[in-house]
Short mmCIF file of C-alpha atoms in Angstrom, two decimals:
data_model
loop_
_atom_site.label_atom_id
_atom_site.label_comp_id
_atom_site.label_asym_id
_atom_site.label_seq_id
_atom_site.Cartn_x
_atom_site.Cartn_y
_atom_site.Cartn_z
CA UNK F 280 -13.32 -6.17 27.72
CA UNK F 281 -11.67 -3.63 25.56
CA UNK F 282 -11.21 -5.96 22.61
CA UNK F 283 -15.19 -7.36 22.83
CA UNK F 284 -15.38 -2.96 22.76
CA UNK F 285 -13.27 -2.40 19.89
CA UNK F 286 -14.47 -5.49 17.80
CA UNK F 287 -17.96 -4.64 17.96
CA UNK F 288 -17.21 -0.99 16.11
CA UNK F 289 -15.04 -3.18 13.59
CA UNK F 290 -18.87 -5.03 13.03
CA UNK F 291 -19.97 -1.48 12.78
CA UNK F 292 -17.34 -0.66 10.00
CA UNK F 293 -18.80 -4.45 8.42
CA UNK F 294 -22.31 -3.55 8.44
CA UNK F 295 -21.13 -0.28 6.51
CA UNK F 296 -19.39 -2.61 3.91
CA UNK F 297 -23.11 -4.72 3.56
CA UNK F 298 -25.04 -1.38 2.86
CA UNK F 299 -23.26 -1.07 -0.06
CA UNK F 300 -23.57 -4.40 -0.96
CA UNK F 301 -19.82 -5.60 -0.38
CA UNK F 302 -19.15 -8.64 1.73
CA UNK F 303 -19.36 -7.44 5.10
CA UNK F 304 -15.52 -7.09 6.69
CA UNK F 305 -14.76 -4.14 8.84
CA UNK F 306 -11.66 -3.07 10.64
CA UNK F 307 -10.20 -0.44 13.13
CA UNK F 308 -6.66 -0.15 14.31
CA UNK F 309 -5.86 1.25 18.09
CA UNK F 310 -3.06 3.22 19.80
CA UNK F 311 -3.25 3.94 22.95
CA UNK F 312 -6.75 2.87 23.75
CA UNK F 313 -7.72 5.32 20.78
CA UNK F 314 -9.31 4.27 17.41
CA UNK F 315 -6.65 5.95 14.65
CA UNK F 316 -7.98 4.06 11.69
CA UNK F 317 -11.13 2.40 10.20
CA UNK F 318 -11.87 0.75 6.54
CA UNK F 319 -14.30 -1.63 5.31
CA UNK F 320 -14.16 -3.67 2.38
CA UNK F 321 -14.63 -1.99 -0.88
CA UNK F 322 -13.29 -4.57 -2.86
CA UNK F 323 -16.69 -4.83 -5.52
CA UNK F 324 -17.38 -0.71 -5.45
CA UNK F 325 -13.68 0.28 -6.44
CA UNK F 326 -12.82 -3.04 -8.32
CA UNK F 327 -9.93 -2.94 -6.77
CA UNK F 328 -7.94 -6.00 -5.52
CA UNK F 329 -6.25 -4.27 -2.64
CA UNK F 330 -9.34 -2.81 -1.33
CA UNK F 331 -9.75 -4.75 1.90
CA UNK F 332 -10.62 -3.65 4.99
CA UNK F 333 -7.69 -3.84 7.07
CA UNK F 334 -5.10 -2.61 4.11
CA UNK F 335 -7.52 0.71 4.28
CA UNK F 336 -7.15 1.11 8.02
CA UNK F 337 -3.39 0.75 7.16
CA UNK F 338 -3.36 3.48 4.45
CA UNK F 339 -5.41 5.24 7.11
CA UNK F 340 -3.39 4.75 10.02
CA UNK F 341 0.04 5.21 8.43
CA UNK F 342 -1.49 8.75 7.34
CA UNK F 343 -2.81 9.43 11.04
CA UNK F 344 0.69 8.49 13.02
CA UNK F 345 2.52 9.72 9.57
CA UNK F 346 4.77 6.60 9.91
CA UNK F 347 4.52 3.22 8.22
CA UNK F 348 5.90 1.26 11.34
CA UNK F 349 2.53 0.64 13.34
CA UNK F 350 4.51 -0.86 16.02
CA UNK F 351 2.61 -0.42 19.40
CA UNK F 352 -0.63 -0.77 17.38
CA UNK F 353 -3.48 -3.45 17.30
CA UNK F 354 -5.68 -4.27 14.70
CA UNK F 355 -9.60 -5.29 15.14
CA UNK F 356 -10.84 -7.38 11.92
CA UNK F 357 -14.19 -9.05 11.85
CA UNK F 358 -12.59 -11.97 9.40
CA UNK F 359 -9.56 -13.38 10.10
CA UNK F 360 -6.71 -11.76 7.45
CA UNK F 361 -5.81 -13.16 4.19
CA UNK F 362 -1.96 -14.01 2.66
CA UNK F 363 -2.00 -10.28 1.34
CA UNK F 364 -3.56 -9.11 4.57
CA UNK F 365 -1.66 -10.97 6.52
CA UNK F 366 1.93 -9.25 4.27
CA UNK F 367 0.79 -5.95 5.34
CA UNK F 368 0.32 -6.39 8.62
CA UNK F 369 3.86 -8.24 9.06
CA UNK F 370 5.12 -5.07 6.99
CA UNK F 371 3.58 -2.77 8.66
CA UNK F 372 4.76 -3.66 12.21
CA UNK F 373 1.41 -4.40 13.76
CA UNK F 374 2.17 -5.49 17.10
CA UNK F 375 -1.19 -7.47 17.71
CA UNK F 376 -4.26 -8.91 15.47
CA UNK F 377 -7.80 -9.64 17.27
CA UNK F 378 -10.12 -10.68 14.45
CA UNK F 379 -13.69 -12.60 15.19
CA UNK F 380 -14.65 -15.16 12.32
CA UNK F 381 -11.73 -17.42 11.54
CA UNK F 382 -11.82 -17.58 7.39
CA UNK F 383 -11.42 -21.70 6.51
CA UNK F 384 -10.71 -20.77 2.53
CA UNK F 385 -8.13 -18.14 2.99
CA UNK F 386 -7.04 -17.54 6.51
CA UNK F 387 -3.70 -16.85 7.33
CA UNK F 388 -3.50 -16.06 10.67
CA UNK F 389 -3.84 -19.47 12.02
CA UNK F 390 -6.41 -21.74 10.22
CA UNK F 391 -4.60 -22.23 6.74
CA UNK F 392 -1.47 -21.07 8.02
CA UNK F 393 0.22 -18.54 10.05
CA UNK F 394 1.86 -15.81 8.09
CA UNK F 395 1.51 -13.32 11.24
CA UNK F 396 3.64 -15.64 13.57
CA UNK F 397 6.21 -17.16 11.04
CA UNK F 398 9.48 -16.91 12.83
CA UNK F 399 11.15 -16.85 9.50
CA UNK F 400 9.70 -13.08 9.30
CA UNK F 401 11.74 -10.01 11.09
CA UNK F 402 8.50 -9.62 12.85
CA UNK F 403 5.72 -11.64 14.63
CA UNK F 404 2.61 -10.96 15.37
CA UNK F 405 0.46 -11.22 18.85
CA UNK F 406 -2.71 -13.07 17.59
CA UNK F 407 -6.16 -13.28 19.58
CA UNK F 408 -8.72 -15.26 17.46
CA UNK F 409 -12.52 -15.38 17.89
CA UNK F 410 -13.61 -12.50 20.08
CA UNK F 411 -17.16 -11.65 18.79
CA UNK F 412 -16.51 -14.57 16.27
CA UNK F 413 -20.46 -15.70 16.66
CA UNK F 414 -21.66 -12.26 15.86
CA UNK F 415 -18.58 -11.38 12.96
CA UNK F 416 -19.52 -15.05 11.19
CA UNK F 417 -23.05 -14.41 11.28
CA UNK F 418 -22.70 -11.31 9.21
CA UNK F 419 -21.15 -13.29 6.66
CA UNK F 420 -23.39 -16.01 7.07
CA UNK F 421 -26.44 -13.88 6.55
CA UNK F 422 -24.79 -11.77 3.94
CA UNK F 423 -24.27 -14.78 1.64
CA UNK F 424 -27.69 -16.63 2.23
CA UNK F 425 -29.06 -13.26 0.90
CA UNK F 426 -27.06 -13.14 -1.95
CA UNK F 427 -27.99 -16.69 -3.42
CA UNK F 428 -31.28 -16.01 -2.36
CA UNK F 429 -31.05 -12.84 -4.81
CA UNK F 430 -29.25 -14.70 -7.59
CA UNK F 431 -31.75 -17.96 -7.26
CA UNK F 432 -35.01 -15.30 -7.78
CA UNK F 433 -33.20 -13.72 -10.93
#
């Protein structure tokens, strides 16, 4: 129950991420049943390669706990994490992933491959795919139909 409560205020972070226009990812990492960190993708706003949701709730987290181990933390992301995501999170010491729409183009955290539970890494990764996957797909789904529908009027 706690991950269907956390997940839905990573959609909340997404639907942030969509007002301004940016595909709509959101994330929040937990410690202790408490929400330390939050990001959403900025990636178009800041033109910024690195600006995806769950390596801002990193930044954010490592500032909050004023560590970079995240060891006894778990992160809540809408879209399952990329290969750079996916880097950070085995970096950072992330003890557990729950993300809701599993990503066929770029997912590494089970559908491509599994960067987070690699034994060939120091550290693995707890994994729980597709909890609020319906609802964290849909965004996307909706988001993108809206775009093409923009660009096909233009």
């Amino acid at each position: 129950m706690m991950d269907e409560q956390f997940m839905d205020i990573a959609i909340q972070e997404a639907k942030k991420a969509e007002e301004l226009n940016e595909v709509p990812i959101g994330a929040v990492i937990v410690r202790d049943n408490e929400i330390i960190a939050s990001g959403y993708n900025l990636r178009e706003s800041t033109q910024e390669t690195l600006s995806h949701a769950e390596l801002i709730a990193i930044r954010q987290a490592n500032e909050a706990i004023g560590s970079w181990r995240l060891e006894d933390c778990t992160l809540y992301v809408t879209l399952e994490p990329c290969p750079m995501c996916a880097g950070a999170i085995v970096q950072s010491r992330i003890k557990r992933v729950v993300y809701g729409a599993s990503d066929p183009k770029a997912g590494c955290a089970g559908t491509l491959m599994n960067l987070l539970q690699d034994e060939r890494f120091n550290h693995q990764v707890a994994v729980e795919p597709g909890v609020l996957g319906e609802a964290s797909s849909s965004l996307l789904t909706n988001f993108f139909r809206s775009l093409r529908k923009k660009k096909k009027h233009e």
